[in-house]
CSV table of C-alpha atoms and ligand atoms in Angstrom, one decimal:
chain,number,residue,atom,x,y,z
A,1292,MET,CA,100.8,120.2,104.4
A,1293,LYS,CA,100.0,121.2,100.6
A,1294,HIS,CA,96.5,121.8,100.4
A,1295,ILE,CA,94.6,119.4,98.5
A,1296,SER,CA,93.1,122.3,96.2
A,1297,ASP,CA,96.9,122.6,95.2
A,1298,MET,CA,97.1,119.0,94.4
A,1299,LYS,CA,93.9,119.3,92.3
A,1300,LYS,CA,95.4,121.9,90.2
A,1301,SER,CA,98.6,119.8,89.7
A,1302,PHE,CA,96.7,116.9,88.7
A,1303,ILE,CA,94.8,118.5,85.8
A,1304,GLU,CA,98.0,119.8,84.6
A,1305,LEU,CA,99.6,116.7,84.6
A,1306,PHE,CA,97.2,114.4,83.7
A,1307,ASP,CA,94.5,116.6,81.6
A,1308,GLN,CA,91.8,115.3,83.7
A,1309,GLU,CA,90.1,115.9,87.0
A,1310,ALA,CA,90.8,113.9,90.2
A,1311,THR,CA,87.7,111.9,91.3
A,1312,ALA,CA,88.9,110.5,94.9
A,1313,ALA,CA,91.3,111.5,97.5
A,1314,TYR,CA,92.9,109.5,100.1
A,1315,PHE,CA,95.4,109.5,103.1
A,1316,SER,CA,97.8,106.9,104.6
A,1317,PRO,CA,99.6,107.8,107.7
A,1318,GLY,CA,103.3,106.7,108.6
A,1319,ARG,CA,103.9,105.0,112.0
A,1320,VAL,CA,106.1,105.3,115.2
A,1321,ASN,CA,106.8,102.3,117.1
A,1322,LEU,CA,106.5,103.0,120.8
A,1323,ILE,CA,108.3,99.7,122.0
A,1324,GLY,CA,108.8,96.0,120.5
A,1325,GLU,CA,111.7,96.5,118.0
A,1326,HIS,CA,113.0,93.8,115.7
A,1327,THR,CA,110.3,91.5,117.2
A,1328,ASP,CA,107.6,91.2,114.4
A,1329,TYR,CA,109.6,88.9,112.1
A,1330,ASN,CA,110.5,86.8,115.4
A,1331,GLY,CA,107.0,85.9,116.3
A,1332,GLY,CA,106.8,88.5,119.0
A,1333,HIS,CA,105.0,91.7,120.0
A,1334,VAL,CA,104.9,95.2,118.8
A,1335,PHE,CA,103.4,98.6,120.0
A,1336,PRO,CA,103.1,101.1,117.3
A,1337,CYS,CA,100.6,103.7,116.3
A,1338,ALA,CA,99.8,105.6,113.2
A,1339,ILE,CA,100.7,109.2,112.9
A,1340,THR,CA,99.4,112.3,111.4
A,1341,LEU,CA,102.3,112.7,109.0
A,1342,GLY,CA,102.0,110.6,106.1
A,1343,THR,CA,101.2,110.3,102.3
A,1344,TYR,CA,98.1,111.9,100.3
A,1345,ALA,CA,96.8,110.6,97.1
A,1346,LEU,CA,94.5,112.1,94.3
A,1347,VAL,CA,93.3,109.5,91.8
A,1348,ALA,CA,91.4,109.0,88.5
A,1349,LYS,CA,90.5,106.2,86.3
A,1350,ARG,CA,91.6,106.0,83.0
A,1351,GLU,CA,90.9,103.8,80.1
A,1352,ALA,CA,94.2,102.4,78.8
A,1353,ASN,CA,95.5,99.4,80.6
A,1354,ALA,CA,98.3,101.3,82.1
A,1355,SER,CA,98.6,103.8,85.1
A,1356,ARG,CA,100.6,107.1,85.3
A,1357,LEU,CA,102.3,108.1,88.7
A,1358,PHE,CA,103.8,111.4,89.9
A,1359,SER,CA,105.2,112.4,93.2
A,1360,LEU,CA,104.9,116.1,94.0
A,1361,ASN,CA,108.0,115.1,96.4
A,1362,MET,CA,110.1,113.6,93.5
A,1363,PRO,CA,109.1,116.1,90.4
A,1364,GLU,CA,112.4,115.5,89.0
A,1365,ALA,CA,111.4,111.8,88.3
A,1366,GLY,CA,108.7,113.0,86.1
A,1367,VAL,CA,105.6,111.1,85.2
A,1368,ILE,CA,106.3,107.4,85.6
A,1369,GLU,CA,103.8,104.9,83.3
A,1370,PHE,CA,103.7,101.5,83.7
A,1371,PRO,CA,101.4,98.5,82.6
A,1372,MET,CA,98.8,97.1,85.0
A,1373,GLN,CA,99.6,93.7,84.2
A,1374,GLY,CA,103.0,92.1,84.3
A,1375,ALA,CA,104.9,95.2,85.6
A,1376,ILE,CA,108.7,94.1,86.7
A,1377,TYR,CA,110.8,95.9,89.3
A,1378,ASP,CA,112.9,98.6,87.3
A,1379,GLU,CA,115.4,100.5,89.4
A,1380,ALA,CA,115.1,103.5,86.8
A,1381,ARG,CA,111.3,104.0,88.3
A,1382,ASP,CA,113.1,104.6,91.7
A,1383,TRP,CA,110.3,105.5,94.4
A,1384,ALA,CA,107.6,104.2,92.4
A,1385,ASN,CA,108.4,100.7,92.6
A,1386,TYR,CA,106.6,100.6,95.9
A,1387,PRO,CA,103.2,101.5,94.3
A,1388,ILE,CA,104.1,99.3,91.2
A,1389,GLY,CA,105.0,96.3,93.3
A,1390,VAL,CA,101.5,96.4,95.1
A,1391,VAL,CA,99.8,96.6,91.8
A,1392,ARG,CA,101.8,93.4,90.7
A,1393,THR,CA,101.5,91.7,93.7
A,1394,MET,CA,97.6,92.2,94.1
A,1395,GLU,CA,97.7,91.0,90.4
A,1396,GLU,CA,99.4,87.8,91.5
A,1397,ALA,CA,96.9,87.3,94.2
A,1398,GLY,CA,94.0,87.3,91.6
A,1399,TYR,CA,93.0,91.0,91.9
A,1400,ARG,CA,93.3,92.1,88.5
A,1401,ALA,CA,92.5,95.8,87.5
A,1402,ASP,CA,90.3,96.4,84.4
A,1403,GLY,CA,91.8,99.6,83.3
A,1404,GLY,CA,94.4,102.1,84.7
A,1405,LEU,CA,94.5,105.0,87.0
A,1406,ASP,CA,96.2,108.3,87.2
A,1407,ILE,CA,97.7,108.8,90.7
A,1408,LEU,CA,99.2,112.2,92.1
A,1409,PHE,CA,101.1,111.6,95.4
A,1410,TYR,CA,102.4,114.0,98.0
A,1411,GLY,CA,104.0,113.0,101.3
A,1412,THR,CA,104.6,114.7,104.6
A,1413,LEU,CA,106.9,112.1,106.0
A,1414,PRO,CA,110.5,112.5,105.7
A,1415,SER,CA,111.5,109.6,103.3
A,1416,GLY,CA,114.3,106.8,104.5
A,1417,ALA,CA,113.8,108.1,108.2
A,1418,GLY,CA,112.1,105.0,109.6
A,1419,LEU,CA,108.7,106.3,110.0
A,1420,SER,CA,107.5,103.9,107.3
A,1421,SER,CA,107.2,106.0,104.1
A,1422,SER,CA,107.3,102.9,102.2
A,1423,ALA,CA,104.4,101.2,104.2
A,1424,SER,CA,102.3,104.2,103.9
A,1425,ILE,CA,102.5,104.5,100.3
A,1426,GLU,CA,102.0,100.6,99.8
A,1427,VAL,CA,98.9,100.4,101.8
A,1428,LEU,CA,97.4,103.5,100.3
A,1429,THR,CA,98.0,102.0,96.8
A,1430,ALA,CA,96.3,98.7,98.0
A,1431,LEU,CA,93.3,100.8,99.2
A,1432,ILE,CA,93.4,102.9,96.0
A,1433,LEU,CA,92.9,99.8,94.0
A,1434,ASN,CA,90.5,98.2,96.4
A,1435,ASP,CA,88.4,101.1,96.1
A,1436,GLN,CA,88.4,101.9,92.5
A,1437,PHE,CA,88.4,98.6,91.2
A,1438,GLY,CA,85.9,97.0,93.7
A,1439,PHE,CA,88.0,94.1,94.8
A,1440,GLY,CA,85.9,94.2,98.0
A,1441,ARG,CA,89.1,93.0,100.3
A,1442,GLU,CA,89.4,93.9,104.3
A,1443,MET,CA,92.1,96.1,105.4
A,1444,ILE,CA,94.1,93.2,106.8
A,1445,GLU,CA,94.3,91.5,103.7
A,1446,LEU,CA,95.6,94.8,102.0
A,1447,VAL,CA,98.1,94.8,104.9
A,1448,GLN,CA,99.4,91.5,104.1
A,1449,LEU,CA,99.6,92.1,100.3
A,1450,SER,CA,101.4,95.1,101.0
A,1451,GLN,CA,104.1,93.4,103.0
A,1452,ARG,CA,104.6,90.8,100.5
A,1453,ALA,CA,105.1,93.3,97.7
A,1454,GLU,CA,107.7,94.8,99.8
A,1455,ASN,CA,109.4,91.3,100.5
A,1456,THR,CA,108.8,89.9,97.0
A,1457,PHE,CA,109.1,93.1,94.6
A,1458,VAL,CA,111.4,95.8,96.7
A,1459,GLY,CA,113.4,92.9,98.4
A,1460,VAL,CA,113.3,93.9,101.9
A,1461,ASN,CA,112.3,91.1,104.2
A,1462,CYS,CA,110.3,92.9,106.5
A,1463,GLY,CA,108.1,91.8,108.9
A,1464,ILE,CA,104.1,93.0,109.6
A,1465,MET,CA,104.5,95.7,112.0
A,1466,ASP,CA,104.9,98.6,109.5
A,1467,GLN,CA,102.1,97.7,107.0
A,1468,PHE,CA,99.7,96.7,109.8
A,1469,ALA,CA,100.3,100.1,112.0
A,1470,VAL,CA,99.7,102.2,108.6
A,1471,GLY,CA,96.6,100.4,107.5
A,1472,MET,CA,95.0,99.2,111.1
A,1473,GLY,CA,96.0,102.6,112.9
A,1474,LYS,CA,93.2,104.2,115.4
A,1475,LYS,CA,93.4,107.8,116.4
A,1476,ASP,CA,94.7,108.3,119.7
A,1477,CYS,CA,95.4,104.5,120.1
A,1478,ALA,CA,98.6,102.4,119.9
A,1479,MET,CA,98.3,98.9,118.7
A,1480,LEU,CA,99.4,95.6,120.9
A,1481,LEU,CA,100.0,93.1,118.0
A,1482,ASP,CA,101.0,89.6,118.4
A,1483,CYS,CA,103.0,89.0,115.1
A,1484,ASN,CA,102.6,85.2,115.6
A,1485,THR,CA,98.9,85.1,115.5
A,1486,LEU,CA,98.1,88.7,114.2
A,1487,GLU,CA,95.7,89.2,117.1
A,1488,TYR,CA,95.7,92.7,118.2
A,1489,ARG,CA,94.2,95.2,120.6
A,1490,TYR,CA,94.1,99.0,120.7
A,1491,SER,CA,95.4,100.6,123.9
A,1492,PRO,CA,94.2,104.5,124.5
A,1493,ILE,CA,97.5,106.6,124.6
A,1494,ALA,CA,96.4,109.4,127.2
A,1495,LEU,CA,99.6,110.9,128.2
A,1496,LYS,CA,98.4,113.5,130.3
A,1497,ASP,CA,100.6,116.1,130.1
A,1498,SER,CA,103.3,114.6,128.0
A,1499,SER,CA,103.6,114.2,124.3
A,1500,ILE,CA,105.4,111.8,121.7
A,1501,VAL,CA,108.5,113.8,120.2
A,1502,ILE,CA,110.1,112.3,117.3
A,1503,THR,CA,113.7,113.2,116.4
A,1504,ASN,CA,115.3,112.6,113.0
A,1505,THR,CA,119.0,111.8,113.1
A,1506,ASN,CA,119.1,113.3,109.4
A,1507,LYS,CA,121.7,110.6,108.8
A,1508,LYS,CA,121.8,110.0,105.1
A,1509,HIS,CA,121.2,106.7,103.5
A,1510,SER,CA,119.8,105.2,106.7
A,1511,LEU,CA,117.7,102.6,105.0
A,1512,ASN,CA,120.1,99.6,105.3
A,1513,ALA,CA,118.2,96.7,103.8
A,1514,SER,CA,121.2,94.2,103.9
A,1515,LYS,CA,122.0,94.7,107.5
A,1516,TYR,CA,118.5,94.2,108.2
A,1517,ASN,CA,118.2,90.9,106.2
A,1518,GLU,CA,121.4,89.7,108.0
A,1519,ARG,CA,119.8,90.4,111.5
A,1520,ARG,CA,116.9,88.3,110.4
A,1521,ARG,CA,119.2,85.2,109.2
A,1522,GLU,CA,121.1,85.7,112.6
A,1523,CYS,CA,117.9,85.2,114.5
A,1524,GLU,CA,116.4,82.3,112.0
A,1525,HIS,CA,119.7,80.5,112.8
A,1526,ALA,CA,119.8,80.9,116.4
A,1527,LEU,CA,116.1,79.6,116.5
A,1528,SER,CA,117.1,76.6,114.5
A,1529,CYS,CA,119.7,75.9,117.2
A,1530,ILE,CA,117.3,75.8,120.1
A,1531,GLN,CA,115.0,73.8,118.2
A,1532,GLN,CA,117.6,70.9,118.4
A,1533,THR,CA,116.6,70.8,121.8
A,1534,LYS,CA,113.4,72.7,122.4
A,1535,ASP,CA,110.0,72.3,120.5
A,1536,VAL,CA,109.3,76.2,119.7
A,1537,ARG,CA,108.3,77.6,116.4
A,1538,SER,CA,109.6,81.0,117.2
A,1539,LEU,CA,111.9,83.3,119.5
A,1540,GLY,CA,108.8,85.0,120.4
A,1541,GLU,CA,107.3,81.9,122.1
A,1542,LEU,CA,110.1,81.9,124.9
A,1543,LYS,CA,110.2,83.7,128.2
A,1544,ALA,CA,113.0,85.7,128.9
A,1545,ALA,CA,114.0,83.4,132.0
A,1546,GLU,CA,113.5,80.2,129.7
A,1547,PHE,CA,115.8,81.7,127.2
A,1548,ASP,CA,118.5,82.5,129.7
A,1549,SER,CA,118.9,79.2,130.8
A,1550,ILE,CA,119.2,77.7,127.2
A,1551,ALA,CA,120.9,80.3,125.7
A,1552,ASP,CA,124.1,78.2,125.6
A,1553,THR,CA,122.6,76.0,123.0
A,1554,ILE,CA,123.3,78.9,120.3
A,1555,PRO,CA,127.4,78.6,120.0
A,1556,ASP,CA,127.5,81.6,118.2
A,1557,VAL,CA,128.1,84.5,120.6
A,1558,THR,CA,126.7,87.3,118.1
A,1559,GLU,CA,123.6,85.0,117.2
A,1560,ARG,CA,123.1,84.4,121.0
A,1561,CYS,CA,122.9,88.3,121.5
A,1562,ARG,CA,120.6,88.8,118.7
A,1563,ALA,CA,118.0,86.2,120.0
A,1564,ARG,CA,118.4,87.4,123.5
A,1565,HIS,CA,117.4,90.8,122.5
A,1566,ALA,CA,114.3,89.4,120.6
A,1567,VAL,CA,113.2,87.2,123.7
A,1568,HIS,CA,113.9,90.0,126.0
A,1569,GLU,CA,112.4,92.8,124.0
A,1570,ASN,CA,109.1,90.8,123.6
A,1571,GLU,CA,108.8,90.4,127.1
A,1572,ARG,CA,109.6,94.1,127.9
A,1573,THR,CA,106.8,95.3,125.3
A,1574,LEU,CA,104.3,93.2,127.3
A,1575,LYS,CA,105.5,94.7,130.7
A,1576,ALA,CA,105.5,98.0,129.2
A,1577,VAL,CA,101.9,97.8,127.8
A,1578,ALA,CA,100.6,96.4,131.1
A,1579,ALA,CA,102.5,99.5,132.8
A,1580,LEU,CA,100.9,102.1,130.7
A,1581,GLU,CA,97.2,100.5,131.0
A,1582,LYS,CA,97.9,101.2,134.8
A,1583,ASN,CA,98.9,104.8,134.0
A,1584,ASP,CA,102.4,104.2,135.1
A,1585,LEU,CA,104.3,106.2,132.6
A,1586,VAL,CA,107.4,106.4,134.5
A,1587,ALA,CA,107.8,102.3,134.4
A,1588,PHE,CA,107.0,102.4,130.8
A,1589,GLY,CA,109.8,105.2,130.0
A,1590,GLN,CA,112.4,103.3,131.9
A,1591,LEU,CA,111.3,100.2,129.7
A,1592,MET,CA,111.7,102.5,126.4
A,1593,ASN,CA,115.3,103.1,127.7
A,1594,ALA,CA,116.1,99.6,128.4
A,1595,SER,CA,114.8,98.5,124.7
A,1596,HIS,CA,117.5,101.2,123.1
A,1597,ILE,CA,120.3,99.7,125.4
A,1598,SER,CA,119.3,96.3,124.2
A,1599,LEU,CA,119.3,97.3,120.7
A,1600,MET,CA,122.5,98.8,121.0
A,1601,ASP,CA,124.4,96.3,122.8
A,1602,ASP,CA,122.5,92.9,121.8
A,1603,TYR,CA,121.2,93.8,118.4
A,1604,ASP,CA,123.6,96.4,117.2
A,1605,VAL,CA,121.5,98.4,115.1
A,1606,THR,CA,121.8,101.6,116.6
A,1607,GLY,CA,124.9,103.6,115.8
A,1608,GLU,CA,126.5,106.8,116.8
A,1609,GLU,CA,123.7,109.2,115.8
A,1610,LEU,CA,120.8,107.3,117.5
A,1611,ASP,CA,122.8,106.8,120.6
A,1612,THR,CA,123.6,110.4,120.7
A,1613,LEU,CA,120.1,111.3,120.5
A,1614,ALA,CA,119.0,108.8,123.1
A,1615,GLU,CA,121.7,109.4,125.9
A,1616,LEU,CA,121.1,113.1,125.4
A,1617,ALA,CA,117.5,112.8,125.8
A,1618,TRP,CA,118.1,110.3,129.1
A,1619,ARG,CA,120.0,113.3,130.9
A,1620,GLN,CA,117.3,115.9,129.8
A,1621,PRO,CA,114.9,117.2,132.2
A,1622,GLY,CA,111.1,116.3,131.6
A,1623,VAL,CA,111.9,113.1,129.4
A,1624,ILE,CA,110.1,110.2,130.4
A,1625,GLY,CA,111.5,107.9,127.9
A,1626,SER,CA,113.6,107.7,125.0
A,1627,ARG,CA,114.6,105.1,122.3
A,1628,MET,CA,115.3,104.4,118.5
A,1629,THR,CA,112.5,103.3,116.7
A,1630,GLY,CA,112.2,101.2,113.3
A,1631,ALA,CA,114.8,99.4,111.9
A,1632,GLY,CA,117.7,101.6,113.1
A,1633,PHE,CA,121.1,102.3,111.7
A,1634,GLY,CA,120.1,106.0,111.4
A,1635,GLY,CA,116.4,107.0,111.3
A,1636,CYS,CA,114.6,108.6,114.4
A,1637,THR,CA,114.1,108.1,118.0
A,1638,VAL,CA,110.9,108.4,119.8
A,1639,SER,CA,110.8,110.3,123.1
A,1640,ILE,CA,107.7,110.9,125.5
A,1641,VAL,CA,108.4,114.3,126.8
A,1642,LYS,CA,106.6,116.8,129.4
A,1643,ASP,CA,104.7,119.3,127.6
A,1644,ASN,CA,106.2,122.0,129.3
A,1645,ALA,CA,109.7,120.5,128.8
A,1646,ILE,CA,109.6,120.2,124.8
A,1647,GLU,CA,110.8,123.7,124.0
A,1648,SER,CA,113.9,122.8,126.1
A,1649,PHE,CA,114.4,119.4,124.8
A,1650,GLN,CA,114.3,120.5,121.3
A,1651,ARG,CA,116.9,123.6,122.0
A,1652,ASP,CA,119.4,121.3,124.2
A,1653,ILE,CA,119.3,118.0,122.0
A,1654,ALA,CA,119.8,120.0,118.7
A,1655,ALA,CA,122.9,121.7,120.2
A,1656,GLY,CA,124.5,118.5,121.8
A,1657,TYR,CA,123.7,116.7,118.6
A,1658,THR,CA,125.0,119.2,116.2
A,1659,LYS,CA,128.2,119.8,118.4
A,1660,LYS,CA,128.9,116.1,118.3
A,1661,ILE,CA,127.6,114.9,114.8
A,1662,GLY,CA,128.6,117.9,112.8
A,1663,TYR,CA,124.8,118.5,111.4
A,1664,ALA,CA,121.4,119.1,113.1
A,1665,PRO,CA,118.5,117.0,113.7
A,1666,SER,CA,114.8,117.5,113.0
A,1667,PHE,CA,112.0,117.4,115.4
A,1668,TYR,CA,108.3,116.3,114.8
A,1669,VAL,CA,105.6,116.5,117.6
A,1670,ALA,CA,103.1,113.8,116.4
A,1671,GLY,CA,99.4,113.2,116.8
A,1672,ILE,CA,98.2,109.7,116.6
A,1673,ALA,CA,96.2,108.9,113.7
A,1674,ASP,CA,93.4,106.6,111.9
A,1675,GLY,CA,94.8,104.2,109.3
A,1676,THR,CA,94.6,104.6,105.8
A,1677,HIS,CA,91.5,105.9,104.4
A,1678,ARG,CA,89.7,107.7,101.8
A,1679,ILE,CA,89.3,111.6,102.6
A,1680,GLU,CA,87.0,114.5,101.0
A,1681,LEU,CA,88.1,115.9,97.8
B,2902,GLA,C1,111.4,97.8,110.1
B,2902,GLA,C2,110.5,96.7,109.4
B,2902,GLA,C3,109.6,96.1,110.6
B,2902,GLA,C4,110.2,96.1,111.8
B,2902,GLA,C5,111.2,97.2,112.2
B,2902,GLA,C6,112.0,96.8,113.1
B,2902,GLA,O1,110.4,99.0,110.0
B,2902,GLA,O2,109.9,97.1,108.3
B,2902,GLA,O3,108.8,95.0,109.9
B,2902,GLA,O4,111.2,94.5,111.6
B,2902,GLA,O5,112.1,97.5,111.1
B,2902,GLA,O6,111.3,96.5,114.4
């Protein structure tokens, strides 16, 4: 990590004034419950110690200036605090700008501008929610600097709305929720229908969470993501012809199986089957973990990957290669893709004394098959977006 002291120096050089506040926003990894959030089901993510840092100072002008140490070539990006619009040329900055705009539309109008310097330790586009991380970070900065007095849950919802309406990815609530509401050493079981949640301590004894990045380029596939969402919505509308349900998340797996043929399209039937079964798997997995049955939890993680591969079709060769190698590797309790899919990362639970051989063997097997190497991160579980010492 770049030290805050380095960021302070860059801040003065870039903006000709000193930073007055610092913030950190984590990324997230989802342990189980994939593509269930927008289907009204459950998810079980945690916030991670990789994330986005920001240094901030107010300025009088009614325009803000942004700079990312990860994208120095993009330069300082300036935009008006009122009425900002999406501009492709502003590239990464559309995420924070979208939050400013969405908050303004919700009635939280800033009376001045900000200078913000960002530095991220998350790989971008790798499915660890670098976008949600910077969105919730921006929402908290605005809330704090302009005294809007909103609760974190509202900042989470505004950040999701910014991604849906400004950036145009029709994502569910999971990522922004996990980033904003995370708690050190805990995962969160969230009911995406009601937003009821509880924290579940993750004590993995002699094991750790290992994230493996496929390093596949251009993994963020918004059009495929939005397509899956539409397929599920249509499948639901078929079920609703004969059954009174508001979301796929309300159905038990056995109940769904008995009425699955009310969905005439085979592809849509598979998508819905994944959503319903994955939701049930998530509840079972959390129950297993809370009984300290790590073996059962791992098996459910593996089953989740298979369902995402066969029924939901969002894995692809790179993720399948990583998962299949992991399943054969000694000391692996469970392994699956995490996030939206189409590239990105897997999450594995690996015995501490097997992590070294895991990284060595998977790197070798993956490179042989795919032609380039994966990357590994052993993640700690972090608190949600918060202000830090400057
Ligand atoms: C992305 C979205 C989330 C969720 C996952 C899949 O990360 O942003 O809302 O749908 O994909 O579980």
